[in-house]
Amino acid sequence: MSVTQFHNGDERFMREALREARKGLGRTSPNPAVGAVLVANGKIISRGHHRGPGQAHAEVECIANASAGDRARSTMYVTLEPCSTRGRTGPCTKAIIESGIRTVVVGAIDPNPRHNGRGIETLRRAGIDVRDGVIWDECTALNEAFNKWIVTQKPFVIAKCGMSLDGRLTKPSGESRFITSAASRRDARNLRAAVDAIIVGAETIRADDPQLNVRGIRGARQPLIVVLTGAGSLPKNAKIFRDRVSIYRNKSLEDVLVDLGRKEITSVLIEGGGDVLGQALDARLIDKVQIYLGPIFTGGDVVAFAGMGAANSQSATRLHRVTYRKIDNDICVIGYTNNLRNLTPVAAVE
């Protein structure tokens, strides 16, 4: 086997396809976000991206935006392997073959067991030159939630909170509940807009009456709000009831995630409180954390990730691929657990 040989411009044009794909983030679930561009004589002549379930896939939209003559002399760059089976729409491989396009450059291999590698094989059997694995890591990361859900049927789990330097989610009673800046809270709403559901404990609803919405983000889809509760009731006038809400009573977090996965919820954001975050950490259900650290020690009552904790440092959850961002006076920490280590794709070969 030899590693695919890339051509000059492959990375540049694939980044343009990624730019197209990002336009669909938060709108395509349970499908992946995909972007495509057609290139002829070193110039982009057509663009396309998947806009939502049941709508044209990126490749089909891109083909439709170009003339027949342009298609025959162009190369298609697409962030994800074209599908080869019929779902809500027809197979993209068929559309590409019929379009007359002779070269296709693919970013990531589709982890869907129905498609995995078959789309590329179908195109090659039809005489189309296929190069794959161009900036595969970035193309794969774009659909981290879909990649987990399509293989495990369980949603990708992000744990998010804004906490103080002493690990608290609250300030002393009677004070403003916000620990982080307005800029950090705006950033967190962008995260909400990218997931299918938000999970929160009933006590957080009773104590804070949060909105948990994506206000201020143009065109954003409001995620389903999932509330975990015991036998207690929720305030009938709680702000969350302005949006779609699903209530689970006396269910374990793991059972809730399994049920959400069955309902084609591919990603969830756990927003609190500390008990729910702690349950998720203890049960090792978290795939990714996004924590906003405010520069304050509060001594508040509610501890972030209040659970049993690890028996020792060797068994503690450790983060990988950690990044740090400064937002106003806060620090945003993003990292991944090892939950997905067996799903991590490798660079494609031919």
Short mmCIF file of C-alpha atoms in Angstrom, two decimals:
data_model
loop_
_atom_site.label_atom_id
_atom_site.label_comp_id
_atom_site.label_asym_id
_atom_site.label_seq_id
_atom_site.Cartn_x
_atom_site.Cartn_y
_atom_site.Cartn_z
CA MET A 1 0.00 0.00 0.00
CA SER A 2 1.16 3.51 -0.74
CA VAL A 3 -0.02 6.68 0.92
CA THR A 4 -2.22 8.82 -1.32
CA GLN A 5 -0.18 11.37 -3.25
CA PHE A 6 -1.65 14.84 -2.90
CA HIS A 7 -1.43 17.57 -5.53
CA ASN A 8 -0.60 21.25 -5.23
CA GLY A 9 -3.69 23.10 -4.11
CA ASP A 10 -5.39 20.08 -2.52
CA GLU A 11 -5.11 21.45 1.01
CA ARG A 12 -6.13 24.97 -0.01
CA PHE A 13 -9.26 23.85 -1.84
CA MET A 14 -10.20 21.37 0.87
CA ARG A 15 -10.12 24.24 3.36
CA GLU A 16 -12.59 26.05 1.11
CA ALA A 17 -14.80 22.97 1.23
CA LEU A 18 -14.48 22.99 5.03
CA ARG A 19 -15.57 26.62 5.05
CA GLU A 20 -18.69 25.55 3.16
CA ALA A 21 -19.31 22.63 5.53
CA ARG A 22 -19.22 24.86 8.61
CA LYS A 23 -22.23 26.76 7.27
CA GLY A 24 -24.29 23.67 8.12
CA LEU A 25 -23.02 23.11 11.67
CA GLY A 26 -25.93 22.78 14.09
CA ARG A 27 -28.43 22.40 11.24
CA THR A 28 -27.81 19.01 9.63
CA SER A 29 -28.25 16.51 12.48
CA PRO A 30 -28.62 13.56 12.40
CA ASN A 31 -26.63 13.95 9.18
CA PRO A 32 -23.03 15.18 9.15
CA ALA A 33 -22.07 18.68 8.03
CA VAL A 34 -20.45 18.42 4.59
CA GLY A 35 -19.06 20.97 2.16
CA ALA A 36 -17.89 20.71 -1.44
CA VAL A 37 -16.28 22.89 -4.11
CA LEU A 38 -15.66 22.33 -7.82
CA VAL A 39 -12.32 23.56 -9.14
CA ALA A 40 -11.30 24.11 -12.77
CA ASN A 41 -8.00 25.62 -13.92
CA GLY A 42 -7.07 26.47 -10.35
CA LYS A 43 -10.28 28.42 -9.64
CA ILE A 44 -13.42 27.57 -7.69
CA ILE A 45 -16.36 27.50 -10.07
CA SER A 46 -19.07 26.13 -7.75
CA ARG A 47 -19.78 25.63 -4.06
CA GLY A 48 -22.26 23.63 -2.03
CA HIS A 49 -23.03 22.47 1.49
CA HIS A 50 -25.59 20.22 3.14
CA ARG A 51 -28.32 22.40 4.64
CA GLY A 52 -30.39 19.87 6.57
CA PRO A 53 -32.02 16.42 6.61
CA GLY A 54 -33.91 15.69 3.42
CA GLN A 55 -32.20 18.49 1.51
CA ALA A 56 -29.59 18.07 -1.20
CA HIS A 57 -26.19 16.83 -0.06
CA ALA A 58 -23.19 19.09 -0.57
CA GLU A 59 -21.99 17.25 -3.68
CA VAL A 60 -25.40 17.43 -5.38
CA GLU A 61 -25.81 21.13 -4.60
CA CYS A 62 -22.31 21.82 -5.87
CA ILE A 63 -22.98 19.92 -9.13
CA ALA A 64 -26.28 21.75 -9.65
CA ASN A 65 -24.49 25.09 -9.37
CA ALA A 66 -22.15 24.32 -12.31
CA SER A 67 -22.80 23.90 -16.02
CA ALA A 68 -22.34 20.52 -17.73
CA GLY A 69 -19.26 21.76 -19.57
CA ASP A 70 -17.64 23.02 -16.37
CA ARG A 71 -18.28 19.75 -14.54
CA ALA A 72 -16.41 17.64 -17.09
CA ARG A 73 -13.21 19.66 -16.71
CA SER A 74 -13.34 20.14 -12.94
CA THR A 75 -12.15 18.45 -9.75
CA MET A 76 -14.53 18.07 -6.82
CA TYR A 77 -13.25 18.62 -3.29
CA VAL A 78 -15.57 17.22 -0.61
CA THR A 79 -14.96 17.08 3.14
CA LEU A 80 -16.57 13.66 3.66
CA GLU A 81 -16.64 10.54 1.53
CA PRO A 82 -19.70 10.66 -0.78
CA CYS A 83 -22.52 8.37 0.32
CA SER A 84 -23.19 5.30 -1.79
CA THR A 85 -26.65 4.29 -0.53
CA ARG A 86 -30.11 5.80 -0.68
CA GLY A 87 -31.43 7.46 2.48
CA ARG A 88 -33.65 10.53 2.57
CA THR A 89 -31.96 11.41 -0.73
CA GLY A 90 -30.25 9.43 -3.48
CA PRO A 91 -26.60 8.30 -3.36
CA CYS A 92 -24.10 11.07 -4.07
CA THR A 93 -21.80 8.62 -5.87
CA LYS A 94 -24.47 8.19 -8.58
CA ALA A 95 -24.82 11.96 -8.99
CA ILE A 96 -21.05 12.40 -9.29
CA ILE A 97 -20.66 9.60 -11.85
CA GLU A 98 -23.53 10.97 -13.96
CA SER A 99 -22.16 14.53 -13.76
CA GLY A 100 -19.05 13.73 -15.79
CA ILE A 101 -16.61 14.80 -13.06
CA ARG A 102 -13.41 12.80 -13.49
CA THR A 103 -11.49 13.62 -10.28
CA VAL A 104 -12.72 13.69 -6.68
CA VAL A 105 -10.65 14.67 -3.63
CA VAL A 106 -12.02 13.49 -0.28
CA GLY A 107 -11.19 14.72 3.21
CA ALA A 108 -12.50 12.19 5.76
CA ILE A 109 -13.74 8.62 5.32
CA ASP A 110 -17.39 8.21 6.34
CA PRO A 111 -17.51 6.16 9.60
CA ASN A 112 -21.07 5.07 8.80
CA PRO A 113 -20.77 1.26 8.54
CA ARG A 114 -23.05 1.37 5.48
CA HIS A 115 -20.69 3.71 3.65
CA ASN A 116 -17.22 3.28 5.13
CA GLY A 117 -14.94 3.20 2.10
CA ARG A 118 -17.68 2.04 -0.27
CA GLY A 119 -18.26 5.46 -1.77
CA ILE A 120 -14.62 5.80 -2.78
CA GLU A 121 -14.59 2.25 -4.13
CA THR A 122 -17.72 2.94 -6.19
CA LEU A 123 -16.22 6.07 -7.73
CA ARG A 124 -12.95 4.32 -8.59
CA ARG A 125 -14.79 1.41 -10.22
CA ALA A 126 -16.53 3.98 -12.40
CA GLY A 127 -13.12 5.23 -13.61
CA ILE A 128 -13.01 8.37 -11.46
CA ASP A 129 -9.64 9.33 -10.01
CA VAL A 130 -10.02 9.64 -6.22
CA ARG A 131 -7.51 11.11 -3.78
CA ASP A 132 -8.47 10.80 -0.12
CA GLY A 133 -7.21 11.82 3.30
CA VAL A 134 -6.58 15.52 2.57
CA ILE A 135 -6.45 17.31 5.98
CA TRP A 136 -8.43 14.29 7.22
CA ASP A 137 -7.95 15.28 10.87
CA GLU A 138 -9.75 18.60 10.46
CA CYS A 139 -12.43 17.11 8.23
CA THR A 140 -13.01 14.34 10.78
CA ALA A 141 -13.10 16.71 13.77
CA LEU A 142 -15.81 18.76 12.09
CA ASN A 143 -18.29 15.92 12.66
CA GLU A 144 -17.11 14.56 15.99
CA ALA A 145 -20.69 14.12 17.24
CA PHE A 146 -21.94 12.33 14.12
CA ASN A 147 -18.83 10.11 14.11
CA LYS A 148 -19.66 8.77 17.57
CA TRP A 149 -23.41 8.49 17.14
CA ILE A 150 -23.36 6.68 13.79
CA VAL A 151 -21.08 3.97 15.23
CA THR A 152 -22.44 3.63 18.80
CA GLN A 153 -25.98 5.06 18.50
CA LYS A 154 -25.17 7.15 21.59
CA PRO A 155 -24.84 10.94 21.53
CA PHE A 156 -21.56 12.80 21.82
CA VAL A 157 -21.46 14.28 25.34
CA ILE A 158 -20.02 17.71 26.10
CA ALA A 159 -19.77 18.88 29.71
CA LYS A 160 -19.89 22.67 29.98
CA CYS A 161 -19.90 25.00 32.95
CA GLY A 162 -18.76 28.41 34.11
CA MET A 163 -16.93 28.06 37.40
CA SER A 164 -14.75 29.93 39.84
CA LEU A 165 -11.09 29.23 40.53
CA ASP A 166 -12.13 27.27 43.63
CA GLY A 167 -14.34 25.02 41.52
CA ARG A 168 -17.74 26.50 42.40
CA LEU A 169 -20.75 27.05 40.17
CA THR A 170 -22.32 29.59 42.51
CA LYS A 171 -21.58 32.72 44.49
CA PRO A 172 -22.70 33.29 48.09
CA SER A 173 -26.49 33.45 48.45
CA GLY A 174 -28.14 36.66 47.30
CA GLU A 175 -25.41 37.72 44.86
CA SER A 176 -25.51 37.71 41.07
CA ARG A 177 -25.24 34.11 39.88
CA PHE A 178 -22.92 34.90 36.98
CA ILE A 179 -19.30 33.91 37.58
CA THR A 180 -18.03 34.44 34.05
CA SER A 181 -18.19 37.44 31.74
CA ALA A 182 -20.92 38.35 29.27
CA ALA A 183 -18.46 37.52 26.47
CA SER A 184 -18.02 33.98 27.82
CA ARG A 185 -21.76 33.52 28.10
CA ARG A 186 -22.18 34.63 24.48
CA ASP A 187 -19.51 32.12 23.48
CA ALA A 188 -21.36 29.37 25.36
CA ARG A 189 -24.54 30.15 23.43
CA ASN A 190 -22.61 29.40 20.22
CA LEU A 191 -21.84 25.99 21.72
CA ARG A 192 -25.53 25.48 22.48
CA ALA A 193 -26.41 26.30 18.89
CA ALA A 194 -24.19 23.45 17.65
CA VAL A 195 -25.79 20.62 19.71
CA ASP A 196 -29.07 18.72 19.48
CA ALA A 197 -29.95 18.77 23.18
CA ILE A 198 -29.08 20.43 26.49
CA ILE A 199 -29.21 18.37 29.68
CA VAL A 200 -29.77 20.01 33.05
CA GLY A 201 -30.84 18.91 36.51
CA ALA A 202 -34.18 19.94 37.98
CA GLU A 203 -32.52 21.73 40.88
CA THR A 204 -30.82 24.11 38.47
CA ILE A 205 -34.22 24.96 36.98
CA ARG A 206 -35.69 25.58 40.44
CA ALA A 207 -32.77 27.62 41.73
CA ASP A 208 -31.74 29.68 38.68
CA ASP A 209 -34.66 29.53 36.22
CA PRO A 210 -32.22 29.65 33.26
CA GLN A 211 -33.38 30.26 29.68
CA LEU A 212 -30.95 27.74 28.10
CA ASN A 213 -31.58 29.18 24.65
CA VAL A 214 -29.49 30.39 21.71
CA ARG A 215 -30.72 33.99 21.68
CA GLY A 216 -28.65 36.39 19.65
CA ILE A 217 -27.44 33.82 17.12
CA ARG A 218 -29.01 34.41 13.73
CA GLY A 219 -30.57 31.35 12.11
CA ALA A 220 -29.65 29.07 15.02
CA ARG A 221 -31.84 26.08 15.84
CA GLN A 222 -32.95 25.83 19.48
CA PRO A 223 -31.81 22.50 20.97
CA LEU A 224 -34.17 20.23 22.86
CA ILE A 225 -33.99 20.94 26.61
CA VAL A 226 -33.75 17.75 28.68
CA VAL A 227 -34.47 17.94 32.40
CA LEU A 228 -33.47 15.18 34.83
CA THR A 229 -35.62 15.03 37.94
CA GLY A 230 -36.80 12.70 40.67
CA ALA A 231 -40.31 12.80 42.04
CA GLY A 232 -40.36 16.57 42.53
CA SER A 233 -42.29 18.99 40.31
CA LEU A 234 -40.89 21.79 38.19
CA PRO A 235 -42.12 25.41 38.32
CA LYS A 236 -44.90 25.70 35.74
CA ASN A 237 -43.74 29.17 34.69
CA ALA A 238 -40.06 28.19 34.25
CA LYS A 239 -38.45 29.93 31.27
CA ILE A 240 -37.40 26.64 29.68
CA PHE A 241 -41.04 25.86 28.84
CA ARG A 242 -40.95 28.52 26.15
CA ASP A 243 -39.00 25.95 24.08
CA ARG A 244 -39.12 22.19 23.47
CA VAL A 245 -38.62 20.30 26.73
CA SER A 246 -38.32 16.61 27.54
CA ILE A 247 -38.47 15.52 31.20
CA TYR A 248 -36.96 12.26 32.46
CA ARG A 249 -38.03 11.17 35.93
CA ASN A 250 -35.96 8.78 38.04
CA LYS A 251 -33.77 7.74 35.13
CA SER A 252 -30.01 7.28 35.20
CA LEU A 253 -28.03 9.63 33.00
CA GLU A 254 -26.74 6.66 31.01
CA ASP A 255 -30.28 5.43 30.30
CA VAL A 256 -31.28 8.94 29.23
CA LEU A 257 -28.39 9.12 26.78
CA VAL A 258 -29.29 5.75 25.28
CA ASP A 259 -32.88 6.90 24.78
CA LEU A 260 -31.81 10.18 23.23
CA GLY A 261 -29.53 8.31 20.85
CA ARG A 262 -32.45 6.19 19.69
CA LYS A 263 -34.29 9.43 18.92
CA GLU A 264 -31.46 10.57 16.61
CA ILE A 265 -30.02 13.04 19.11
CA THR A 266 -26.35 12.98 18.07
CA SER A 267 -24.93 15.50 20.58
CA VAL A 268 -25.80 16.73 24.05
CA LEU A 269 -24.49 19.54 26.20
CA ILE A 270 -24.59 18.93 29.95
CA GLU A 271 -24.92 22.35 31.61
CA GLY A 272 -25.36 21.37 35.23
CA GLY A 273 -25.79 21.45 38.01
CA GLY A 274 -22.86 20.03 39.87
CA ASP A 275 -24.60 16.75 40.69
CA VAL A 276 -25.40 15.98 37.04
CA LEU A 277 -21.89 16.93 35.94
CA GLY A 278 -20.52 14.74 38.72
CA GLN A 279 -22.67 11.78 37.66
CA ALA A 280 -21.43 12.14 34.10
CA LEU A 281 -17.81 12.27 35.20
CA ASP A 282 -18.08 9.32 37.61
CA ALA A 283 -19.81 7.18 34.98
CA ARG A 284 -17.23 8.24 32.37
CA LEU A 285 -19.92 9.43 29.98
CA ILE A 286 -18.17 12.66 29.01
CA ASP A 287 -16.43 12.89 25.64
CA LYS A 288 -15.44 16.56 25.75
CA VAL A 289 -15.33 19.35 28.32
CA GLN A 290 -15.66 23.09 27.75
CA ILE A 291 -15.09 24.95 30.99
CA TYR A 292 -15.13 28.72 31.44
CA LEU A 293 -12.98 29.79 34.38
CA GLY A 294 -13.79 33.11 35.99
CA PRO A 295 -10.98 34.91 37.88
CA ILE A 296 -12.67 34.71 41.26
CA PHE A 297 -12.82 32.55 44.38
CA THR A 298 -16.46 32.41 45.49
CA GLY A 299 -16.77 29.79 48.21
CA GLY A 300 -20.25 29.11 46.83
CA ASP A 301 -22.43 26.17 47.83
CA VAL A 302 -22.49 24.27 44.55
CA VAL A 303 -19.33 22.42 43.57
CA ALA A 304 -18.68 21.73 39.90
CA PHE A 305 -18.48 18.00 39.10
CA ALA A 306 -19.70 17.05 42.56
CA GLY A 307 -19.48 13.28 42.42
CA MET A 308 -17.72 10.36 44.03
CA GLY A 309 -14.41 11.26 42.44
CA ALA A 310 -11.61 8.96 41.40
CA ALA A 311 -10.23 6.35 43.78
CA ASN A 312 -6.69 7.47 42.94
CA SER A 313 -4.85 9.66 40.46
CA GLN A 314 -4.11 6.70 38.20
CA SER A 315 -7.84 6.10 37.61
CA ALA A 316 -8.69 9.78 37.24
CA THR A 317 -10.11 11.08 33.96
CA ARG A 318 -7.39 12.91 32.06
CA LEU A 319 -7.92 15.30 29.19
CA HIS A 320 -6.15 15.20 25.85
CA ARG A 321 -5.91 17.63 22.96
CA VAL A 322 -6.33 20.44 25.47
CA THR A 323 -6.65 24.03 24.26
CA TYR A 324 -6.95 27.32 26.13
CA ARG A 325 -8.62 30.55 25.04
CA LYS A 326 -8.77 33.90 26.80
CA ILE A 327 -12.24 35.47 26.65
CA ASP A 328 -12.35 38.87 28.35
CA ASN A 329 -10.86 38.06 31.78
CA ASP A 330 -11.91 34.41 31.67
CA ILE A 331 -10.08 31.33 30.42
CA CYS A 332 -11.95 28.75 28.33
CA VAL A 333 -10.49 25.24 28.65
CA ILE A 334 -11.45 22.64 26.04
CA GLY A 335 -10.30 19.04 26.17
CA TYR A 336 -11.26 15.47 25.29
CA THR A 337 -11.44 12.34 27.39
CA ASN A 338 -10.34 8.91 26.18
CA ASN A 339 -13.90 7.75 25.55
CA LEU A 340 -13.51 7.92 21.78
CA ARG A 341 -10.05 6.40 21.45
CA ASN A 342 -11.39 3.33 19.65
CA LEU A 343 -13.34 5.49 17.19
CA THR A 344 -10.42 7.68 16.18
CA PRO A 345 -9.95 7.39 12.41
CA VAL A 346 -6.60 7.03 10.69
CA ALA A 347 -5.37 8.79 7.59
CA ALA A 348 -6.68 7.11 4.47
CA VAL A 349 -4.46 4.98 2.26
CA GLU A 350 -4.92 3.51 -1.21
#
